[in-house]
Amino acid sequence: AQSVSQHNHHVILSEAASLELGCNYSYGGTVNLFWYVQYPGQHLQLLLKYFSGDPLVKGIKGFEAEFIKSKFSFNLRKPSVQWSDTAEYFCAVGGYSTLTFGKGTMLLVSP
Amino acid sequence: GAVVSQHPSRVICKSGTSVKIECRSLDFQATTMFWYRQFPKQSLMLMATSNEGSKATYEQGVEKDKFLINHASLTLSTLTVTSAHPEDSSFYICSAKGQGKNIQYFGAGTRLSVL
């Protein structure tokens, strides 16, 4: 069975700090990896995805993630966060059809 | 592009009544739609997957007679919570993906409160 583990439930940062959110997964097959973001009061939006190829993927709003197959990890990074990055971040793993989500990490960026 | 609309955003109902939640893909044809349930401080739990014109596939532990899913067109899926009880109170989220694409686009969710 597939599973996703997000290491931190809550992260608090000051503006301009660097961000790294951990995500580890277990999946028995060709893996597709996703990071979704949910801003307060809004729906889940896709930040970035990895299907194949370059393990360093770049998404929207300056986010990137690195797929490290040997570590079963897909950590999300941003070199300098902004107040507007305050949101909940979900890592997800899946095959062609269904997705399994992590429990989410709530990021609070203080101005 | 790839907008999914979910309605209503919030519903309060009495115990024993049925509630219908709609999920629409506004600018693409959704060959597959998904229904999730999210408990406070928990992850999204997949309830069922529906393909247009077919019966939904329910995840283990989800009562298909209680959570009726209809995906009659390429742009609309509905979830009906039948004879709702307080323990059905939750946040229900739908998502949709188009043919040949492995990206799910999410609705804004429906907060169901059963009194």
CSV table of C-alpha atoms in Angstrom, one decimal:
chain,number,residue,atom,x,y,z
A,1,ALA,CA,0.0,0.0,0.0
A,2,GLN,CA,1.2,3.5,-0.7
A,3,SER,CA,1.7,6.0,2.0
A,4,VAL,CA,3.1,9.5,2.4
A,5,SER,CA,4.7,11.0,5.4
A,6,GLN,CA,5.2,14.8,5.9
A,7,HIS,CA,7.6,15.5,8.7
A,8,ASN,CA,6.3,18.7,10.1
A,9,HIS,CA,2.7,19.6,11.0
A,10,HIS,CA,3.4,23.2,11.6
A,11,VAL,CA,6.3,25.4,10.4
A,12,ILE,CA,6.8,29.1,11.4
A,13,LEU,CA,9.2,31.2,9.5
A,14,SER,CA,10.1,34.9,9.1
A,15,GLU,CA,9.9,36.5,5.7
A,16,ALA,CA,13.1,35.9,3.6
A,17,ALA,CA,13.9,32.7,5.4
A,18,SER,CA,14.5,29.6,3.4
A,19,LEU,CA,12.0,26.8,3.4
A,20,GLU,CA,12.3,23.0,3.2
A,21,LEU,CA,9.3,20.8,3.8
A,22,GLY,CA,10.0,17.1,4.0
A,23,CYS,CA,8.0,14.4,2.3
A,24,ASN,CA,8.8,10.7,2.2
A,25,TYR,CA,6.7,8.1,0.5
A,26,SER,CA,6.3,4.4,0.0
A,27,TYR,CA,4.9,3.2,-3.3
A,28,GLY,CA,5.3,0.0,-5.2
A,29,GLY,CA,5.5,1.0,-8.8
A,30,THR,CA,6.2,3.9,-11.1
A,31,VAL,CA,5.7,6.9,-9.0
A,32,ASN,CA,4.2,10.3,-9.7
A,33,LEU,CA,4.8,12.9,-7.1
A,34,PHE,CA,3.0,16.1,-6.4
A,35,TRP,CA,2.9,19.1,-4.1
A,36,TYR,CA,-0.3,20.9,-3.6
A,37,VAL,CA,-0.9,24.1,-1.7
A,38,GLN,CA,-4.1,25.4,-0.1
A,39,TYR,CA,-4.2,29.1,0.7
A,40,PRO,CA,-6.6,30.1,3.4
A,41,GLY,CA,-10.2,29.8,2.2
A,42,GLN,CA,-9.2,28.5,-1.2
A,43,HIS,CA,-9.1,25.2,-3.0
A,44,LEU,CA,-6.1,22.9,-3.4
A,45,GLN,CA,-3.8,24.1,-6.2
A,46,LEU,CA,-1.0,22.2,-7.9
A,47,LEU,CA,2.4,23.6,-7.0
A,48,LEU,CA,4.6,21.2,-9.0
A,49,LYS,CA,4.8,17.6,-10.1
A,50,TYR,CA,7.3,15.0,-10.9
A,51,PHE,CA,6.6,12.2,-13.4
A,52,SER,CA,10.0,11.4,-14.9
A,53,GLY,CA,13.2,13.0,-16.1
A,54,ASP,CA,15.1,15.7,-14.2
A,55,PRO,CA,14.6,15.0,-10.5
A,56,LEU,CA,14.7,18.7,-9.7
A,57,VAL,CA,11.4,20.1,-10.7
A,58,LYS,CA,10.4,23.8,-10.6
A,59,GLY,CA,6.9,24.9,-9.8
A,60,ILE,CA,5.0,28.1,-9.5
A,61,LYS,CA,5.8,31.0,-7.2
A,62,GLY,CA,9.5,30.1,-6.9
A,63,PHE,CA,9.0,26.6,-5.4
A,64,GLU,CA,11.1,23.6,-6.3
A,65,ALA,CA,11.3,20.0,-5.2
A,66,GLU,CA,13.9,17.3,-5.6
A,67,PHE,CA,13.0,13.6,-6.1
A,68,ILE,CA,15.6,11.4,-4.5
A,69,LYS,CA,14.7,7.9,-5.4
A,70,SER,CA,17.2,6.3,-3.0
A,71,LYS,CA,15.7,8.1,-0.1
A,72,PHE,CA,12.1,7.9,-1.2
A,73,SER,CA,11.8,11.6,-0.7
A,74,PHE,CA,10.3,14.6,-2.5
A,75,ASN,CA,11.2,17.6,-0.4
A,76,LEU,CA,9.8,21.0,-1.2
A,77,ARG,CA,12.0,24.0,-1.1
A,78,LYS,CA,11.9,27.8,-1.5
A,79,PRO,CA,15.0,29.9,-1.0
A,80,SER,CA,13.1,33.0,0.4
A,81,VAL,CA,9.6,32.8,1.6
A,82,GLN,CA,7.1,35.6,1.6
A,83,TRP,CA,4.1,36.4,3.8
A,84,SER,CA,1.9,35.3,1.0
A,85,ASP,CA,3.3,31.8,1.2
A,86,THR,CA,1.3,31.2,4.4
A,87,ALA,CA,-0.8,28.2,3.5
A,88,GLU,CA,-1.1,24.4,4.0
A,89,TYR,CA,1.1,22.3,1.8
A,90,PHE,CA,0.3,18.7,0.9
A,91,CYS,CA,2.6,16.1,-0.6
A,92,ALA,CA,0.9,13.4,-2.7
A,93,VAL,CA,2.0,10.3,-4.5
A,94,GLY,CA,0.1,8.2,-7.0
A,95,GLY,CA,0.1,6.1,-10.1
A,96,TYR,CA,-2.0,6.9,-13.1
A,97,SER,CA,-5.2,7.2,-11.2
A,98,THR,CA,-5.5,7.7,-7.5
A,99,LEU,CA,-3.5,9.9,-5.2
A,100,THR,CA,-2.4,9.3,-1.6
A,101,PHE,CA,-1.9,12.5,0.4
A,102,GLY,CA,0.2,13.3,3.4
A,103,LYS,CA,-1.3,15.0,6.4
A,104,GLY,CA,-0.2,18.4,5.3
A,105,THR,CA,2.2,21.0,6.7
A,106,MET,CA,0.8,24.3,7.8
A,107,LEU,CA,3.3,27.1,7.0
A,108,LEU,CA,3.0,30.4,8.7
A,109,VAL,CA,5.2,33.2,7.5
A,110,SER,CA,5.5,36.2,9.7
A,111,PRO,CA,6.1,39.6,8.1
B,1,GLY,CA,-7.8,26.8,-17.3
B,2,ALA,CA,-8.7,23.5,-15.4
B,3,VAL,CA,-11.3,25.0,-13.0
B,4,VAL,CA,-13.4,22.7,-10.8
B,5,SER,CA,-16.5,24.2,-9.2
B,6,GLN,CA,-18.0,22.6,-6.1
B,7,HIS,CA,-21.4,23.5,-4.7
B,8,PRO,CA,-22.5,24.2,-2.1
B,9,SER,CA,-19.5,25.4,-0.1
B,10,ARG,CA,-21.3,24.8,3.2
B,11,VAL,CA,-24.5,23.0,4.2
B,12,ILE,CA,-26.2,22.4,7.5
B,13,CYS,CA,-28.9,19.7,7.6
B,14,LYS,CA,-30.9,17.8,10.1
B,15,SER,CA,-30.1,14.2,10.9
B,16,GLY,CA,-31.8,11.8,8.6
B,17,THR,CA,-32.0,14.1,5.6
B,18,SER,CA,-30.0,13.6,2.4
B,19,VAL,CA,-27.6,16.1,1.0
B,20,LYS,CA,-26.4,16.4,-2.6
B,21,ILE,CA,-23.0,18.0,-3.5
B,22,GLU,CA,-22.2,18.9,-7.0
B,23,CYS,CA,-18.8,18.9,-8.7
B,24,ARG,CA,-18.3,20.5,-12.1
B,25,SER,CA,-15.4,20.8,-14.4
B,26,LEU,CA,-15.8,24.2,-16.0
B,27,ASP,CA,-13.3,24.3,-18.9
B,28,PHE,CA,-12.4,20.7,-19.5
B,29,GLN,CA,-13.9,17.3,-19.8
B,30,ALA,CA,-13.4,15.3,-16.7
B,31,THR,CA,-13.2,11.6,-17.6
B,32,THR,CA,-12.5,10.8,-14.0
B,33,MET,CA,-13.7,12.5,-10.8
B,34,PHE,CA,-12.6,11.8,-7.2
B,35,TRP,CA,-14.4,12.4,-3.9
B,36,TYR,CA,-12.3,12.9,-0.8
B,37,ARG,CA,-13.2,13.4,2.8
B,38,GLN,CA,-11.0,15.5,5.2
B,39,PHE,CA,-11.2,15.4,8.9
B,40,PRO,CA,-9.7,18.2,11.0
B,41,LYS,CA,-5.9,18.1,11.0
B,42,GLN,CA,-6.0,15.0,8.9
B,43,SER,CA,-5.1,14.2,5.3
B,44,LEU,CA,-7.5,13.9,2.4
B,45,MET,CA,-8.9,10.4,2.4
B,46,LEU,CA,-10.1,9.1,-1.0
B,47,MET,CA,-13.7,7.9,-0.8
B,48,ALA,CA,-14.4,6.9,-4.3
B,49,THR,CA,-13.3,7.3,-7.9
B,50,SER,CA,-15.9,7.7,-10.7
B,51,ASN,CA,-15.5,7.5,-14.4
B,52,GLU,CA,-18.0,9.1,-16.7
B,53,GLY,CA,-20.8,6.7,-17.4
B,54,SER,CA,-19.6,3.9,-15.1
B,55,LYS,CA,-20.3,3.0,-11.5
B,56,ALA,CA,-18.0,4.5,-9.0
B,57,THR,CA,-15.3,2.5,-7.3
B,58,TYR,CA,-15.4,2.9,-3.6
B,59,GLU,CA,-12.4,2.7,-1.2
B,60,GLN,CA,-12.5,0.1,1.5
B,61,GLY,CA,-14.7,1.1,4.4
B,62,VAL,CA,-16.8,3.6,2.4
B,63,GLU,CA,-20.5,2.6,2.3
B,64,LYS,CA,-21.6,2.9,-1.2
B,65,ASP,CA,-25.3,2.9,-0.2
B,66,LYS,CA,-24.7,5.9,2.1
B,67,PHE,CA,-22.5,7.9,-0.3
B,68,LEU,CA,-24.1,7.7,-3.7
B,69,ILE,CA,-22.0,9.0,-6.5
B,70,ASN,CA,-23.2,9.8,-10.0
B,71,HIS,CA,-21.0,10.8,-12.9
B,72,ALA,CA,-23.5,11.1,-15.7
B,73,SER,CA,-21.6,13.6,-17.8
B,74,LEU,CA,-18.1,14.6,-18.6
B,75,THR,CA,-18.5,17.8,-16.6
B,76,LEU,CA,-20.6,16.8,-13.6
B,77,SER,CA,-20.4,14.4,-10.7
B,78,THR,CA,-22.6,14.4,-7.7
B,79,LEU,CA,-22.2,13.0,-4.2
B,80,THR,CA,-25.3,12.3,-2.2
B,81,VAL,CA,-25.0,11.7,1.5
B,82,THR,CA,-28.1,9.7,2.3
B,83,SER,CA,-29.8,9.8,5.7
B,84,ALA,CA,-27.0,11.9,7.1
B,85,HIS,CA,-26.0,11.6,10.7
B,86,PRO,CA,-23.7,13.8,12.9
B,87,GLU,CA,-20.8,11.5,12.3
B,88,ASP,CA,-21.0,12.3,8.6
B,89,SER,CA,-20.1,15.9,9.4
B,90,SER,CA,-16.9,16.6,7.5
B,91,PHE,CA,-15.2,18.5,4.7
B,92,TYR,CA,-15.9,16.8,1.4
B,93,ILE,CA,-13.7,17.7,-1.6
B,94,CYS,CA,-14.0,16.7,-5.2
B,95,SER,CA,-11.3,16.6,-7.9
B,96,ALA,CA,-11.3,15.9,-11.6
B,97,LYS,CA,-8.9,15.0,-14.3
B,98,GLY,CA,-9.1,14.9,-18.0
B,99,GLN,CA,-8.3,12.2,-20.5
B,100,GLY,CA,-4.7,11.3,-20.7
B,101,LYS,CA,-3.6,13.7,-18.0
B,102,ASN,CA,-2.5,12.6,-14.6
B,103,ILE,CA,-3.2,15.8,-12.7
B,104,GLN,CA,-6.1,16.3,-10.5
B,105,TYR,CA,-7.8,19.7,-10.2
B,106,PHE,CA,-9.7,20.3,-7.0
B,107,GLY,CA,-12.9,21.9,-6.0
B,108,ALA,CA,-13.1,24.3,-3.0
B,109,GLY,CA,-14.8,21.7,-0.8
B,110,THR,CA,-18.1,21.4,1.0
B,111,ARG,CA,-18.4,21.7,4.7
B,112,LEU,CA,-21.2,19.5,5.8
B,113,SER,CA,-22.6,19.8,9.3
B,114,VAL,CA,-25.3,17.4,10.4
B,115,LEU,CA,-27.3,18.4,13.5
